[in-house]
């Protein structure tokens, strides 16, 4: 992961701080060019789109499951760097 990508990711996280969970995820996805615009558009429009987005986030590794708490969370910047 390049420094530019990391900086864009950090900026998106700061910008998204005051938004709802879905809006925060959409801001983060907008900063990641690997995600097609169609997926972002679907997620904004329909509950089915949210399911598609959720599955894509899990598949991509952006969401990680905290087994002890039985809940999902977005990965931190440090975890993303370690993954790359």
mmCIF file of C-alpha atoms in Angstrom:
data_model
loop_
_atom_site.group_PDB
_atom_site.id
_atom_site.type_symbol
_atom_site.label_atom_id
_atom_site.label_comp_id
_atom_site.label_asym_id
_atom_site.label_seq_id
_atom_site.Cartn_x
_atom_site.Cartn_y
_atom_site.Cartn_z
ATOM 1 C CA UNK A 1 0.000 0.000 0.000
ATOM 2 C CA UNK A 2 1.548 3.318 -1.023
ATOM 3 C CA UNK A 3 1.840 6.395 1.171
ATOM 4 C CA UNK A 4 -0.710 8.215 -1.028
ATOM 5 C CA UNK A 5 -3.289 5.464 -0.534
ATOM 6 C CA UNK A 6 -2.691 5.443 3.220
ATOM 7 C CA UNK A 7 -3.070 9.222 3.393
ATOM 8 C CA UNK A 8 -6.315 9.127 1.390
ATOM 9 C CA UNK A 9 -7.619 6.403 3.702
ATOM 10 C CA UNK A 10 -6.754 8.442 6.819
ATOM 11 C CA UNK A 11 -8.385 11.564 5.350
ATOM 12 C CA UNK A 12 -11.553 9.609 4.581
ATOM 13 C CA UNK A 13 -11.684 8.302 8.152
ATOM 14 C CA UNK A 14 -11.382 11.842 9.565
ATOM 15 C CA UNK A 15 -14.036 13.182 7.184
ATOM 16 C CA UNK A 16 -16.386 10.324 8.023
ATOM 17 C CA UNK A 17 -16.149 10.729 11.803
ATOM 18 C CA UNK A 18 -19.463 12.581 12.184
ATOM 19 C CA UNK A 19 -21.553 10.421 9.849
ATOM 20 C CA UNK A 20 -23.746 7.336 10.288
ATOM 21 C CA UNK A 21 -22.161 3.884 9.960
ATOM 22 C CA UNK A 22 -23.317 3.419 6.365
ATOM 23 C CA UNK A 23 -22.159 6.916 5.411
ATOM 24 C CA UNK A 24 -18.744 6.279 7.014
ATOM 25 C CA UNK A 25 -18.364 3.046 5.055
ATOM 26 C CA UNK A 26 -19.396 4.787 1.840
ATOM 27 C CA UNK A 27 -16.784 7.518 2.408
ATOM 28 C CA UNK A 28 -14.101 4.897 3.004
ATOM 29 C CA UNK A 29 -15.125 2.980 -0.114
ATOM 30 C CA UNK A 30 -15.049 6.146 -2.191
ATOM 31 C CA UNK A 31 -11.357 6.439 -1.280
ATOM 32 C CA UNK A 32 -10.618 2.892 -2.459
ATOM 33 C CA UNK A 33 -10.557 2.811 -6.276
ATOM 34 C CA UNK A 34 -10.810 -0.982 -6.360
ATOM 35 C CA UNK A 35 -14.533 -0.795 -5.561
ATOM 36 C CA UNK A 36 -16.786 -0.275 -8.571
ATOM 37 C CA UNK A 37 -19.101 2.739 -8.615
ATOM 38 C CA UNK A 38 -22.066 0.415 -9.217
ATOM 39 C CA UNK A 39 -21.544 -1.232 -5.824
ATOM 40 C CA UNK A 40 -21.442 2.147 -4.053
ATOM 41 C CA UNK A 41 -24.583 3.266 -5.896
ATOM 42 C CA UNK A 42 -26.459 0.063 -4.983
ATOM 43 C CA UNK A 43 -25.541 0.419 -1.327
ATOM 44 C CA UNK A 44 -27.003 3.923 -1.188
ATOM 45 C CA UNK A 45 -30.294 2.958 -2.791
ATOM 46 C CA UNK A 46 -31.550 -0.366 -1.456
ATOM 47 C CA UNK A 47 -31.474 -2.694 1.547
ATOM 48 C CA UNK A 48 -30.326 -5.418 -0.854
ATOM 49 C CA UNK A 49 -27.464 -3.111 -1.811
ATOM 50 C CA UNK A 50 -26.436 -2.917 1.829
ATOM 51 C CA UNK A 51 -26.266 -6.740 1.896
ATOM 52 C CA UNK A 52 -24.090 -6.745 -1.216
ATOM 53 C CA UNK A 53 -21.838 -4.089 0.292
ATOM 54 C CA UNK A 54 -21.598 -5.973 3.606
ATOM 55 C CA UNK A 55 -20.576 -9.169 1.789
ATOM 56 C CA UNK A 56 -18.008 -7.260 -0.272
ATOM 57 C CA UNK A 57 -16.503 -5.644 2.828
ATOM 58 C CA UNK A 58 -16.176 -9.047 4.504
ATOM 59 C CA UNK A 59 -14.671 -10.608 1.365
ATOM 60 C CA UNK A 60 -12.170 -7.764 0.964
ATOM 61 C CA UNK A 61 -11.003 -7.992 4.556
ATOM 62 C CA UNK A 62 -12.058 -4.435 5.476
ATOM 63 C CA UNK A 63 -14.457 -5.892 8.020
ATOM 64 C CA UNK A 64 -13.170 -8.249 10.639
ATOM 65 C CA UNK A 65 -15.147 -10.293 13.134
ATOM 66 C CA UNK A 66 -14.419 -9.930 16.819
ATOM 67 C CA UNK A 67 -15.198 -13.465 17.901
ATOM 68 C CA UNK A 68 -15.259 -12.716 21.627
ATOM 69 C CA UNK A 69 -17.850 -9.964 21.162
ATOM 70 C CA UNK A 70 -19.700 -11.543 18.224
ATOM 71 C CA UNK A 71 -19.723 -8.359 16.195
ATOM 72 C CA UNK A 72 -18.123 -6.927 13.068
ATOM 73 C CA UNK A 73 -15.937 -3.847 12.901
ATOM 74 C CA UNK A 74 -13.988 -1.936 10.264
ATOM 75 C CA UNK A 75 -10.290 -2.677 10.340
ATOM 76 C CA UNK A 76 -7.937 0.019 11.598
ATOM 77 C CA UNK A 77 -5.326 1.729 9.424
ATOM 78 C CA UNK A 78 -2.583 -0.308 11.139
ATOM 79 C CA UNK A 79 -4.361 -3.594 10.422
ATOM 80 C CA UNK A 80 -4.797 -2.612 6.773
ATOM 81 C CA UNK A 81 -1.087 -1.788 6.474
ATOM 82 C CA UNK A 82 -0.139 -5.119 8.045
ATOM 83 C CA UNK A 83 -2.465 -6.922 5.622
ATOM 84 C CA UNK A 84 -0.768 -5.324 2.595
#
